[in-house]
PDB file of C-alpha atoms and ligand atoms in Angstrom:
ATOM      1  CA  UNK G 869      82.516  69.233  82.565  1.00 56.00           C
ATOM      2  CA  UNK G 870      85.876  69.803  84.259  1.00 75.00           C
ATOM      3  CA  UNK G 871      88.981  67.869  83.199  1.00 90.00           C
ATOM      4  CA  UNK G 872      90.298  65.071  85.360  1.00 95.00           C
ATOM      5  CA  UNK G 873      93.254  65.696  87.683  1.00 97.00           C
ATOM      6  CA  UNK G 874      96.604  65.164  85.922  1.00 96.00           C
ATOM      7  CA  UNK G 875      98.110  63.680  89.100  1.00 96.00           C
ATOM      8  CA  UNK G 876      95.589  61.231  90.586  1.00 96.00           C
ATOM      9  CA  UNK G 877      93.736  60.685  87.274  1.00 96.00           C
ATOM     10  CA  UNK G 878      90.596  60.240  89.339  1.00 95.00           C
ATOM     11  CA  UNK G 879      89.047  63.408  90.679  1.00 96.00           C
ATOM     12  CA  UNK G 880      87.735  66.364  88.697  1.00 96.00           C
ATOM     13  CA  UNK G 881      90.229  69.231  88.559  1.00 96.00           C
ATOM     14  CA  UNK G 882      89.600  72.568  90.249  1.00 96.00           C
ATOM     15  CA  UNK G 883      92.716  74.372  89.022  1.00 96.00           C
ATOM     16  CA  UNK G 884      94.862  74.641  85.928  1.00 95.00           C
ATOM     17  CA  UNK G 885      98.471  75.360  86.864  1.00 94.00           C
ATOM     18  CA  UNK G 886      99.197  77.482  83.819  1.00 89.00           C
ATOM     19  CA  UNK G 887     102.988  77.354  83.994  1.00 87.00           C
ATOM     20  CA  UNK G 888     103.154  73.535  84.100  1.00 90.00           C
ATOM     21  CA  UNK G 889      99.994  72.753  82.176  1.00 92.00           C
ATOM     22  CA  UNK G 890      98.755  70.469  85.011  1.00 95.00           C
ATOM     23  CA  UNK G 891      95.083  70.139  85.940  1.00 96.00           C
ATOM     24  CA  UNK G 892      94.779  69.534  89.688  1.00 97.00           C
ATOM     25  CA  UNK G 893      91.968  68.340  91.927  1.00 97.00           C
ATOM     26  CA  UNK G 894      91.520  69.926  95.339  1.00 97.00           C
ATOM     27  CA  UNK G 895      93.385  67.164  97.199  1.00 97.00           C
ATOM     28  CA  UNK G 896      96.347  67.059  94.809  1.00 98.00           C
ATOM     29  CA  UNK G 897      96.554  70.863  94.707  1.00 98.00           C
ATOM     30  CA  UNK G 898      96.747  71.081  98.533  1.00 97.00           C
ATOM     31  CA  UNK G 899      99.311  68.277  98.607  1.00 96.00           C
ATOM     32  CA  UNK G 900     101.393  69.989  95.909  1.00 97.00           C
ATOM     33  CA  UNK G 901     101.636  73.222  97.921  1.00 97.00           C
ATOM     34  CA  UNK G 902     102.705  71.405 101.085  1.00 96.00           C
ATOM     35  CA  UNK G 903     105.208  69.357  99.084  1.00 96.00           C
ATOM     36  CA  UNK G 904     106.692  72.490  97.506  1.00 96.00           C
ATOM     37  CA  UNK G 905     107.163  74.145 100.899  1.00 97.00           C
ATOM     38  CA  UNK G 906     108.723  70.979 102.309  1.00 95.00           C
ATOM     39  CA  UNK G 907     111.117  70.795  99.357  1.00 96.00           C
ATOM     40  CA  UNK G 908     112.189  74.430  99.822  1.00 96.00           C
ATOM     41  CA  UNK G 909     112.765  73.797 103.548  1.00 95.00           C
ATOM     42  CA  UNK G 910     114.993  70.800 102.916  1.00 94.00           C
ATOM     43  CA  UNK G 911     116.810  72.305  99.876  1.00 95.00           C
ATOM     44  CA  UNK G 912     118.084  75.202 101.989  1.00 94.00           C
ATOM     45  CA  UNK G 913     118.235  73.355 105.359  1.00 93.00           C
ATOM     46  CA  UNK G 914     115.788  75.886 106.750  1.00 95.00           C
ATOM     47  CA  UNK G 915     114.546  73.765 109.650  1.00 94.00           C
ATOM     48  CA  UNK G 916     116.604  71.209 111.564  1.00 91.00           C
ATOM     49  CA  UNK G 917     115.612  68.663 114.190  1.00 89.00           C
ATOM     50  CA  UNK G 918     115.083  70.199 117.593  1.00 91.00           C
ATOM     51  CA  UNK G 919     114.501  73.738 116.282  1.00 93.00           C
ATOM     52  CA  UNK G 920     111.889  75.993 117.838  1.00 95.00           C
ATOM     53  CA  UNK G 921     110.258  77.837 114.970  1.00 96.00           C
ATOM     54  CA  UNK G 922     108.502  81.135 115.593  1.00 97.00           C
ATOM     55  CA  UNK G 923     106.074  81.762 112.730  1.00 98.00           C
ATOM     56  CA  UNK G 924     105.316  85.434 112.129  1.00 98.00           C
ATOM     57  CA  UNK G 925     101.537  85.501 111.778  1.00 97.00           C
ATOM     58  CA  UNK G 926      99.776  88.740 110.934  1.00 94.00           C
ATOM     59  CA  UNK G 927      96.322  87.497 109.983  1.00 94.00           C
ATOM     60  CA  UNK G 928      96.917  87.872 106.249  1.00 94.00           C
ATOM     61  CA  UNK G 929      96.727  84.920 103.852  1.00 95.00           C
ATOM     62  CA  UNK G 930     100.474  84.267 103.493  1.00 96.00           C
ATOM     63  CA  UNK G 931     101.248  84.001 107.182  1.00 97.00           C
ATOM     64  CA  UNK G 932      98.209  81.870 108.064  1.00 97.00           C
ATOM     65  CA  UNK G 933      98.908  79.525 105.155  1.00 98.00           C
ATOM     66  CA  UNK G 934     102.534  79.278 106.298  1.00 98.00           C
ATOM     67  CA  UNK G 935     101.461  78.355 109.810  1.00 97.00           C
ATOM     68  CA  UNK G 936      99.053  75.708 108.519  1.00 97.00           C
ATOM     69  CA  UNK G 937     101.617  74.251 106.104  1.00 96.00           C
ATOM     70  CA  UNK G 938     104.298  74.082 108.822  1.00 96.00           C
ATOM     71  CA  UNK G 939     101.870  72.529 111.290  1.00 95.00           C
ATOM     72  CA  UNK G 940     101.087  69.805 108.709  1.00 92.00           C
ATOM     73  CA  UNK G 941     104.599  69.247 107.392  1.00 88.00           C
ATOM     74  CA  UNK G 942     106.483  69.339 110.707  1.00 84.00           C
ATOM     75  CA  UNK G 943     104.073  67.013 112.490  1.00 76.00           C
ATOM     76  CA  UNK G 944     106.526  64.104 112.233  1.00 70.00           C
ATOM     77  CA  UNK G 945     109.606  66.135 113.301  1.00 75.00           C
ATOM     78  CA  UNK G 946     110.657  67.035 116.805  1.00 81.00           C
ATOM     79  CA  UNK G 947     110.472  70.768 116.033  1.00 86.00           C
ATOM     80  CA  UNK G 948     108.322  73.119 118.110  1.00 92.00           C
ATOM     81  CA  UNK G 949     106.031  75.731 116.565  1.00 96.00           C
ATOM     82  CA  UNK G 950     104.855  78.984 118.077  1.00 97.00           C
ATOM     83  CA  UNK G 951     102.927  81.767 116.334  1.00 98.00           C
ATOM     84  CA  UNK G 952     104.226  85.274 117.010  1.00 98.00           C
ATOM     85  CA  UNK G 953     102.134  88.324 116.235  1.00 97.00           C
ATOM     86  CA  UNK G 954     102.995  91.987 116.276  1.00 97.00           C
ATOM     87  CA  UNK G 955     100.276  94.459 117.149  1.00 96.00           C
ATOM     88  CA  UNK G 956     101.338  97.646 115.372  1.00 96.00           C
ATOM     89  CA  UNK G 957      98.517  99.623 116.960  1.00 95.00           C
ATOM     90  CA  UNK G 958      96.423 100.494 113.899  1.00 93.00           C
ATOM     91  CA  UNK G 959      92.903 101.140 115.162  1.00 90.00           C
ATOM     92  CA  UNK G 960      90.121  99.323 113.331  1.00 86.00           C
ATOM     93  CA  UNK G 961      92.516  97.290 111.173  1.00 88.00           C
ATOM     94  CA  UNK G 962      94.754  95.314 113.500  1.00 87.00           C
ATOM     95  CA  UNK G 963      91.944  94.451 115.927  1.00 86.00           C
ATOM     96  CA  UNK G 964      90.193  92.277 113.339  1.00 87.00           C
ATOM     97  CA  UNK G 965      93.356  90.412 112.308  1.00 92.00           C
ATOM     98  CA  UNK G 966      94.372  89.776 115.928  1.00 93.00           C
ATOM     99  CA  UNK G 967      91.134  87.941 116.559  1.00 93.00           C
ATOM    100  CA  UNK G 968      91.468  85.928 113.304  1.00 95.00           C
ATOM    101  CA  UNK G 969      94.981  84.829 114.387  1.00 96.00           C
ATOM    102  CA  UNK G 970      93.884  84.008 117.933  1.00 96.00           C
ATOM    103  CA  UNK G 971      90.985  81.834 116.764  1.00 96.00           C
ATOM    104  CA  UNK G 972      92.987  80.094 114.041  1.00 97.00           C
ATOM    105  CA  UNK G 973      95.864  79.265 116.400  1.00 97.00           C
ATOM    106  CA  UNK G 974      93.418  77.885 118.964  1.00 97.00           C
ATOM    107  CA  UNK G 975      91.756  75.747 116.273  1.00 96.00           C
ATOM    108  CA  UNK G 976      95.047  74.073 115.256  1.00 95.00           C
ATOM    109  CA  UNK G 977      96.526  73.963 118.774  1.00 95.00           C
ATOM    110  CA  UNK G 978      99.459  76.376 118.345  1.00 96.00           C
ATOM    111  CA  UNK G 979     100.437  78.887 121.024  1.00 96.00           C
ATOM    112  CA  UNK G 980     100.129  82.530 119.971  1.00 97.00           C
ATOM    113  CA  UNK G 981     102.239  85.290 121.551  1.00 97.00           C
ATOM    114  CA  UNK G 982     101.537  88.939 120.863  1.00 97.00           C
ATOM    115  CA  UNK G 983     103.606  92.073 121.523  1.00 96.00           C
ATOM    116  CA  UNK G 984     102.656  95.607 120.612  1.00 97.00           C
ATOM    117  CA  UNK G 985     104.693  98.520 119.265  1.00 97.00           C
ATOM    118  CA  UNK G 986     103.475 100.529 122.282  1.00 96.00           C
ATOM    119  CA  UNK G 987     104.917  97.968 124.724  1.00 96.00           C
ATOM    120  CA  UNK G 988     108.205  97.665 122.853  1.00 96.00           C
ATOM    121  CA  UNK G 989     108.858 101.143 121.489  1.00 96.00           C
ATOM    122  CA  UNK G 990     106.563 103.380 123.532  1.00 95.00           C
ATOM    123  CA  UNK G 991     104.329 104.366 120.628  1.00 95.00           C
ATOM    124  CA  UNK G 992     101.750 102.802 118.291  1.00 96.00           C
ATOM    125  CA  UNK G 993     101.681 103.163 114.501  1.00 96.00           C
ATOM    126  CA  UNK G 994      98.698 105.507 114.865  1.00 95.00           C
ATOM    127  CA  UNK G 995     100.836 107.739 117.087  1.00 95.00           C
ATOM    128  CA  UNK G 996     103.924 107.410 114.858  1.00 95.00           C
ATOM    129  CA  UNK G 997     101.864 108.580 111.855  1.00 94.00           C
ATOM    130  CA  UNK G 998     100.610 111.540 113.861  1.00 93.00           C
ATOM    131  CA  UNK G 999     104.051 112.699 114.974  1.00 93.00           C
ATOM    132  CA  UNK G1000     106.298 111.813 112.012  1.00 91.00           C
ATOM    133  CA  UNK G1001     108.185 114.974 111.099  1.00 88.00           C
ATOM    134  CA  UNK G1002     107.758 114.522 107.355  1.00 86.00           C
ATOM    135  CA  UNK G1003     105.715 112.484 104.888  1.00 84.00           C
ATOM    136  CA  UNK G1004     109.044 111.439 103.400  1.00 82.00           C
ATOM    137  CA  UNK G1005     109.284 108.951 106.278  1.00 85.00           C
ATOM    138  CA  UNK G1006     106.890 106.464 104.746  1.00 87.00           C
ATOM    139  CA  UNK G1007     104.405 104.514 106.853  1.00 92.00           C
ATOM    140  CA  UNK G1008     105.513 101.113 105.579  1.00 90.00           C
ATOM    141  CA  UNK G1009     109.231 101.745 105.986  1.00 89.00           C
ATOM    142  CA  UNK G1010     108.704 102.883 109.594  1.00 93.00           C
ATOM    143  CA  UNK G1011     106.349  99.998 110.294  1.00 95.00           C
ATOM    144  CA  UNK G1012     108.658  97.457 108.611  1.00 93.00           C
ATOM    145  CA  UNK G1013     111.686  98.637 110.604  1.00 95.00           C
ATOM    146  CA  UNK G1014     109.799  98.309 113.898  1.00 97.00           C
ATOM    147  CA  UNK G1015     108.128  95.026 112.918  1.00 96.00           C
ATOM    148  CA  UNK G1016     111.415  93.281 112.066  1.00 94.00           C
ATOM    149  CA  UNK G1017     112.806  94.216 115.481  1.00 96.00           C
ATOM    150  CA  UNK G1018     109.549  93.266 117.236  1.00 97.00           C
ATOM    151  CA  UNK G1019     109.606  89.817 115.588  1.00 96.00           C
ATOM    152  CA  UNK G1020     113.187  89.234 116.742  1.00 95.00           C
ATOM    153  CA  UNK G1021     112.285  90.225 120.301  1.00 95.00           C
ATOM    154  CA  UNK G1022     109.159  88.099 120.282  1.00 96.00           C
ATOM    155  CA  UNK G1023     111.030  85.079 118.910  1.00 96.00           C
ATOM    156  CA  UNK G1024     113.750  85.492 121.520  1.00 94.00           C
ATOM    157  CA  UNK G1025     111.150  85.745 124.273  1.00 95.00           C
ATOM    158  CA  UNK G1026     109.771  82.335 123.193  1.00 94.00           C
ATOM    159  CA  UNK G1027     113.223  80.726 123.116  1.00 94.00           C
ATOM    160  CA  UNK G1028     112.915  80.245 119.337  1.00 96.00           C
ATOM    161  CA  UNK G1029     115.998  79.914 117.153  1.00 95.00           C
ATOM    162  CA  UNK G1030     114.177  80.242 113.802  1.00 96.00           C
ATOM    163  CA  UNK G1031     111.821  82.962 112.545  1.00 96.00           C
ATOM    164  CA  UNK G1032     109.640  81.928 109.590  1.00 97.00           C
ATOM    165  CA  UNK G1033     107.868  84.533 107.462  1.00 96.00           C
ATOM    166  CA  UNK G1034     105.259  84.056 104.746  1.00 97.00           C
ATOM    167  CA  UNK G1035     107.031  85.774 101.824  1.00 96.00           C
ATOM    168  CA  UNK G1036     106.021  84.186  98.526  1.00 97.00           C
ATOM    169  CA  UNK G1037     107.586  83.977  95.050  1.00 98.00           C
ATOM    170  CA  UNK G1038     105.902  87.204  93.914  1.00 97.00           C
ATOM    171  CA  UNK G1039     107.330  89.075  96.933  1.00 96.00           C
ATOM    172  CA  UNK G1040     110.798  87.696  96.178  1.00 97.00           C
ATOM    173  CA  UNK G1041     110.807  88.833  92.541  1.00 97.00           C
ATOM    174  CA  UNK G1042     109.381  92.268  93.480  1.00 96.00           C
ATOM    175  CA  UNK G1043     112.050  92.738  96.171  1.00 95.00           C
ATOM    176  CA  UNK G1044     114.771  91.949  93.648  1.00 96.00           C
ATOM    177  CA  UNK G1045     113.423  94.576  91.234  1.00 96.00           C
ATOM    178  CA  UNK G1046     113.138  97.158  94.028  1.00 94.00           C
ATOM    179  CA  UNK G1047     116.780  96.589  95.038  1.00 94.00           C
ATOM    180  CA  UNK G1048     117.898  96.558  91.411  1.00 95.00           C
ATOM    181  CA  UNK G1049     116.198  99.852  90.574  1.00 95.00           C
ATOM    182  CA  UNK G1050     117.471 101.397  93.827  1.00 93.00           C
ATOM    183  CA  UNK G1051     121.016 100.367  92.891  1.00 92.00           C
ATOM    184  CA  UNK G1052     121.275  98.376  96.102  1.00 90.00           C
ATOM    185  CA  UNK G1053     123.324  95.449  94.811  1.00 90.00           C
ATOM    186  CA  UNK G1054     124.535  94.220  98.204  1.00 88.00           C
ATOM    187  CA  UNK G1055     120.957  93.690  99.372  1.00 89.00           C
ATOM    188  CA  UNK G1056     120.371  91.340  96.429  1.00 92.00           C
ATOM    189  CA  UNK G1057     122.960  89.015  97.975  1.00 90.00           C
ATOM    190  CA  UNK G1058     121.189  89.130 101.331  1.00 88.00           C
ATOM    191  CA  UNK G1059     118.049  87.666  99.776  1.00 90.00           C
ATOM    192  CA  UNK G1060     119.709  84.320  98.959  1.00 91.00           C
ATOM    193  CA  UNK G1061     117.559  81.819 100.878  1.00 90.00           C
ATOM    194  CA  UNK G1062     120.305  79.873 102.652  1.00 84.00           C
ATOM    195  CA  UNK G1063     119.645  81.054 106.219  1.00 81.00           C
ATOM    196  CA  UNK G1064     122.430  82.717 108.182  1.00 77.00           C
ATOM    197  CA  UNK G1065     122.457  82.968 111.949  1.00 75.00           C
ATOM    198  CA  UNK G1066     122.485  86.569 113.111  1.00 72.00           C
ATOM    199  CA  UNK G1067     122.234  88.663 116.229  1.00 69.00           C
ATOM    200  CA  UNK G1068     123.139  87.940 119.821  1.00 68.00           C
ATOM    201  CA  UNK G1069     120.774  84.959 119.928  1.00 72.00           C
ATOM    202  CA  UNK G1070     121.761  83.609 116.487  1.00 84.00           C
ATOM    203  CA  UNK G1071     118.281  83.570 114.988  1.00 91.00           C
ATOM    204  CA  UNK G1072     117.783  82.053 111.553  1.00 93.00           C
ATOM    205  CA  UNK G1073     115.289  83.754 109.214  1.00 94.00           C
ATOM    206  CA  UNK G1074     113.513  81.532 106.737  1.00 96.00           C
ATOM    207  CA  UNK G1075     110.879  81.917 103.999  1.00 96.00           C
ATOM    208  CA  UNK G1076     109.440  78.460 103.274  1.00 97.00           C
ATOM    209  CA  UNK G1077     106.794  79.760 100.795  1.00 98.00           C
ATOM    210  CA  UNK G1078     109.257  81.630  98.609  1.00 97.00           C
ATOM    211  CA  UNK G1079     108.884  79.205  95.684  1.00 97.00           C
ATOM    212  CA  UNK G1080     105.081  79.422  95.625  1.00 97.00           C
ATOM    213  CA  UNK G1081     103.037  81.896  93.573  1.00 97.00           C
ATOM    214  CA  UNK G1082     100.906  84.340  95.575  1.00 97.00           C
ATOM    215  CA  UNK G1083      97.861  83.259  93.584  1.00 96.00           C
ATOM    216  CA  UNK G1084      98.306  79.644  94.707  1.00 97.00           C
ATOM    217  CA  UNK G1085      98.604  80.725  98.332  1.00 97.00           C
ATOM    218  CA  UNK G1086      95.198  82.422  98.111  1.00 96.00           C
ATOM    219  CA  UNK G1087      93.771  79.292  96.521  1.00 97.00           C
ATOM    220  CA  UNK G1088      95.266  77.064  99.230  1.00 97.00           C
ATOM    221  CA  UNK G1089      93.725  79.297 101.915  1.00 97.00           C
ATOM    222  CA  UNK G1090      90.319  79.094 100.242  1.00 97.00           C
ATOM    223  CA  UNK G1091      90.397  75.312  99.756  1.00 97.00           C
ATOM    224  CA  UNK G1092      91.607  74.593 103.289  1.00 96.00           C
ATOM    225  CA  UNK G1093      89.055  77.014 104.797  1.00 96.00           C
ATOM    226  CA  UNK G1094      91.651  79.276 106.364  1.00 96.00           C
ATOM    227  CA  UNK G1095      89.997  82.565 107.280  1.00 92.00           C
ATOM    228  CA  UNK G1096      92.165  85.571 106.499  1.00 90.00           C
ATOM    229  CA  UNK G1097      91.940  89.307 106.639  1.00 87.00           C
ATOM    230  CA  UNK G1098      91.424  90.851 103.240  1.00 79.00           C
ATOM    231  CA  UNK G1099      90.890  94.447 104.319  1.00 83.00           C
ATOM    232  CA  UNK G1100      93.805  96.708 103.480  1.00 85.00           C
ATOM    233  CA  UNK G1101      95.788  98.667 106.012  1.00 90.00           C
ATOM    234  CA  UNK G1102      94.774 102.357 106.016  1.00 91.00           C
ATOM    235  CA  UNK G1103      98.453 103.395 105.965  1.00 91.00           C
ATOM    236  CA  UNK G1104      99.481 101.216 103.021  1.00 86.00           C
ATOM    237  CA  UNK G1105     101.608 103.405 100.790  1.00 77.00           C
ATOM    238  CA  UNK G1106     101.393 102.994  97.081  1.00 67.00           C
ATOM    239  CA  UNK G1107     105.031 102.131  96.770  1.00 75.00           C
ATOM    240  CA  UNK G1108     106.966 101.022  93.738  1.00 87.00           C
ATOM    241  CA  UNK G1109     106.250  97.451  94.913  1.00 89.00           C
ATOM    242  CA  UNK G1110     102.622  97.764  93.726  1.00 89.00           C
ATOM    243  CA  UNK G1111     103.804  98.955  90.313  1.00 92.00           C
ATOM    244  CA  UNK G1112     106.141  95.951  89.931  1.00 96.00           C
ATOM    245  CA  UNK G1113     103.410  93.646  91.222  1.00 94.00           C
ATOM    246  CA  UNK G1114     100.911  94.796  88.574  1.00 94.00           C
ATOM    247  CA  UNK G1115     103.493  94.696  85.819  1.00 96.00           C
ATOM    248  CA  UNK G1116     104.633  91.158  86.690  1.00 97.00           C
ATOM    249  CA  UNK G1117     101.029  89.935  86.928  1.00 96.00           C
ATOM    250  CA  UNK G1118     100.287  91.334  83.473  1.00 97.00           C
ATOM    251  CA  UNK G1119     103.373  89.650  82.052  1.00 97.00           C
ATOM    252  CA  UNK G1120     102.427  86.335  83.694  1.00 96.00           C
ATOM    253  CA  UNK G1121      99.007  86.462  82.022  1.00 94.00           C
ATOM    254  CA  UNK G1122     100.620  86.654  78.584  1.00 95.00           C
ATOM    255  CA  UNK G1123     103.607  84.402  79.352  1.00 95.00           C
ATOM    256  CA  UNK G1124     102.657  81.803  82.019  1.00 94.00           C
ATOM    257  CA  UNK G1125     105.710  80.815  84.040  1.00 95.00           C
ATOM    258  CA  UNK G1126     107.647  84.028  83.496  1.00 97.00           C
ATOM    259  CA  UNK G1127     107.655  84.840  87.220  1.00 97.00           C
ATOM    260  CA  UNK G1128     109.103  81.432  88.012  1.00 96.00           C
ATOM    261  CA  UNK G1129     111.825  81.891  85.355  1.00 96.00           C
ATOM    262  CA  UNK G1130     112.666  85.286  86.828  1.00 97.00           C
ATOM    263  CA  UNK G1131     112.804  83.733  90.312  1.00 97.00           C
ATOM    264  CA  UNK G1132     115.263  81.043  89.149  1.00 96.00           C
ATOM    265  CA  UNK G1133     117.554  83.610  87.515  1.00 97.00           C
ATOM    266  CA  UNK G1134     117.423  85.895  90.562  1.00 97.00           C
ATOM    267  CA  UNK G1135     118.496  83.022  92.819  1.00 96.00           C
ATOM    268  CA  UNK G1136     121.632  82.538  90.718  1.00 96.00           C
ATOM    269  CA  UNK G1137     122.393  86.279  90.780  1.00 96.00           C
ATOM    270  CA  UNK G1138     121.778  86.502  94.545  1.00 95.00           C
ATOM    271  CA  UNK G1139     124.141  83.576  95.177  1.00 94.00           C
ATOM    272  CA  UNK G1140     126.909  85.186  93.121  1.00 94.00           C
ATOM    273  CA  UNK G1141     126.466  88.572  94.825  1.00 92.00           C
ATOM    274  CA  UNK G1142     126.454  86.932  98.262  1.00 89.00           C
ATOM    275  CA  UNK G1143     129.656  84.992  97.528  1.00 88.00           C
ATOM    276  CA  UNK G1144     131.362  88.089  96.080  1.00 87.00           C
ATOM    277  CA  UNK G1145     130.382  90.223  99.106  1.00 79.00           C
ATOM    278  CA  UNK G1146     131.696  87.699 101.622  1.00 74.00           C
ATOM    279  CA  UNK G1147     134.974  87.350  99.675  1.00 72.00           C
ATOM    280  CA  UNK G1148     135.324  91.161  99.637  1.00 69.00           C
ATOM    281  CA  UNK G1149     134.779  91.327 103.405  1.00 63.00           C
ATOM    282  CA  UNK G1150     137.479  88.726 103.929  1.00 51.00           C
ATOM    283  CA  UNK G1151     139.805  90.570 101.537  1.00 59.00           C
ATOM    284  CA  UNK G1152     139.410  93.942 103.254  1.00 55.00           C
ATOM    285  CA  UNK G1153     140.040  92.290 106.626  1.00 55.00           C
ATOM    286  CA  UNK G1154     143.030  90.266 105.327  1.00 56.00           C
ATOM    287  CA  UNK G1155     141.297  86.938 105.634  1.00 55.00           C
ATOM    288  CA  UNK G1156     139.730  87.625 109.029  1.00 52.00           C
ATOM    289  CA  UNK G1157     135.910  87.598 109.180  1.00 52.00           C
ATOM    290  CA  UNK G1158     134.555  91.060 110.025  1.00 55.00           C
ATOM    291  CA  UNK G1159     133.281  91.453 113.583  1.00 59.00           C
ATOM    292  CA  UNK G1160     129.587  92.216 114.041  1.00 65.00           C
ATOM    293  CA  UNK G1161     128.910  95.869 114.755  1.00 83.00           C
ATOM    294  CA  UNK G1162     126.471  96.829 117.495  1.00 90.00           C
ATOM    295  CA  UNK G1163     124.166  99.836 117.829  1.00 93.00           C
ATOM    296  CA  UNK G1164     125.562 102.158 120.510  1.00 95.00           C
ATOM    297  CA  UNK G1165     122.039 102.806 121.857  1.00 95.00           C
ATOM    298  CA  UNK G1166     120.298  99.420 121.978  1.00 94.00           C
ATOM    299  CA  UNK G1167     123.343  97.145 121.601  1.00 91.00           C
ATOM    300  CA  UNK G1168     121.727  95.042 118.872  1.00 91.00           C
ATOM    301  CA  UNK G1169     123.362  94.106 115.552  1.00 87.00           C
ATOM    302  CA  UNK G1170     123.637  97.040 113.193  1.00 88.00           C
ATOM    303  CA  UNK G1171     125.620  97.945 110.099  1.00 83.00           C
ATOM    304  CA  UNK G1172     125.803 101.561 111.367  1.00 88.00           C
ATOM    305  CA  UNK G1173     126.782 103.135 114.682  1.00 93.00           C
ATOM    306  CA  UNK G1174     123.086 103.680 115.464  1.00 95.00           C
ATOM    307  CA  UNK G1175     120.576 101.111 114.154  1.00 95.00           C
ATOM    308  CA  UNK G1176     117.566 102.015 111.994  1.00 94.00           C
ATOM    309  CA  UNK G1177     115.112 101.389 114.868  1.00 96.00           C
ATOM    310  CA  UNK G1178     116.909 103.809 117.219  1.00 96.00           C
ATOM    311  CA  UNK G1179     117.312 106.383 114.432  1.00 95.00           C
ATOM    312  CA  UNK G1180     113.594 106.256 113.586  1.00 94.00           C
ATOM    313  CA  UNK G1181     112.600 106.399 117.254  1.00 95.00           C
ATOM    314  CA  UNK G1182     114.824 109.400 117.765  1.00 93.00           C
ATOM    315  CA  UNK G1183     113.080 111.262 114.919  1.00 90.00           C
ATOM    316  CA  UNK G1184     109.638 110.446 116.306  1.00 90.00           C
ATOM    317  CA  UNK G1185     110.316 110.967 119.989  1.00 79.00           C
ATOM    318  CA  UNK G1186     111.712 114.449 119.337  1.00 65.00           C
ATOM    319  CA  UNK G1187     108.233 115.338 118.112  1.00 53.00           C
ATOM    320  CA  UNK G1188     106.191 113.818 120.959  1.00 54.00           C
TER     321      UNK G1188
HETATM  322 FE1  LIG Y1046     102.563  98.462 108.295  1.00 86.76          FE
HETATM  323 FE2  LIG Y1046     102.470  99.317 105.747  1.00 86.76          FE
HETATM  324 FE3  LIG Y1046     101.730  96.822 106.386  1.00 86.76          FE
HETATM  325 FE4  LIG Y1046     100.212  98.902 107.122  1.00 86.76          FE
HETATM  326  S1  LIG Y1046     100.654  98.236 105.008  1.00 86.76           S
HETATM  327  S2  LIG Y1046     100.765  97.134 108.396  1.00 86.76           S
HETATM  328  S3  LIG Y1046     101.776 100.443 107.551  1.00 86.76           S
HETATM  329  S4  LIG Y1046     103.790  97.706 106.571  1.00 86.76           S
HETATM  330 ZN1  LIG Y1047     119.643 100.553 118.228  1.00 86.76          ZN
END
């Protein structure tokens, strides 16, 4: 017989939250996930009254759970929600997820806007893979560069001022390790969750699920009957992220809660790096905040003369 729920002390539990020792019934588990997301949103002032939030929804578990959680938690606020979806143009893979997103959005009454790489950049991912000049230009880095820009454009086209993505706690810890091992200290500061407005339209990027384990997101999706795509993208590269993911999962099995401890420490490091970087910028500019640089080709924000999207496009277009 299953243990009774540690919260309501009434229903049989369906889940043991290893890191806290709590047994949770289905209802209390679902409530706990929505509460956690709500707490993260308010802790970092991610969403304010009157915001229009564009939720990046791909059809995978994280993004659909995020949309559902936001729909439930923002119901009492005067914030608008719209689901934005990027069609990368991956035959056989994206088609299935697009229909999952469309049906799910219709079922919860949220508008879904889609834009494709072909429309925005003149070529699909299938084409980009065909014409890339070298395998050193990895599929996921190309795709990620284009997707980030596509999400900004989509959000702007909906009049949104916030873009929400479904990154979870596991993603956050992995990203820290990737930056650490790449020696990219400045990027660690960028990951601090307090949203900053950027770009011409001053979009705010937020990650409301960043304090929730990936495993619990899957469980939430299952218990709330959210259909999600489980098939893997044919271009997924076996990056160092997968290695960190497996290693962290193995550690968590032996030491429950270790991922959460790592997350808490990383937050403190990221805050310090962010503060140090902004002080340095002020120092170099004698107390005057540095002006935003723009890409000379597309005129969007860029830390270099030509942004990563235009640089990648240039490499690909030369080959077409
Ligand atoms: Fe793009 Fe890589 Fe994701 Fe496939 S796995 S959709 S190539 S980022
Ligand atoms: Zn550019």
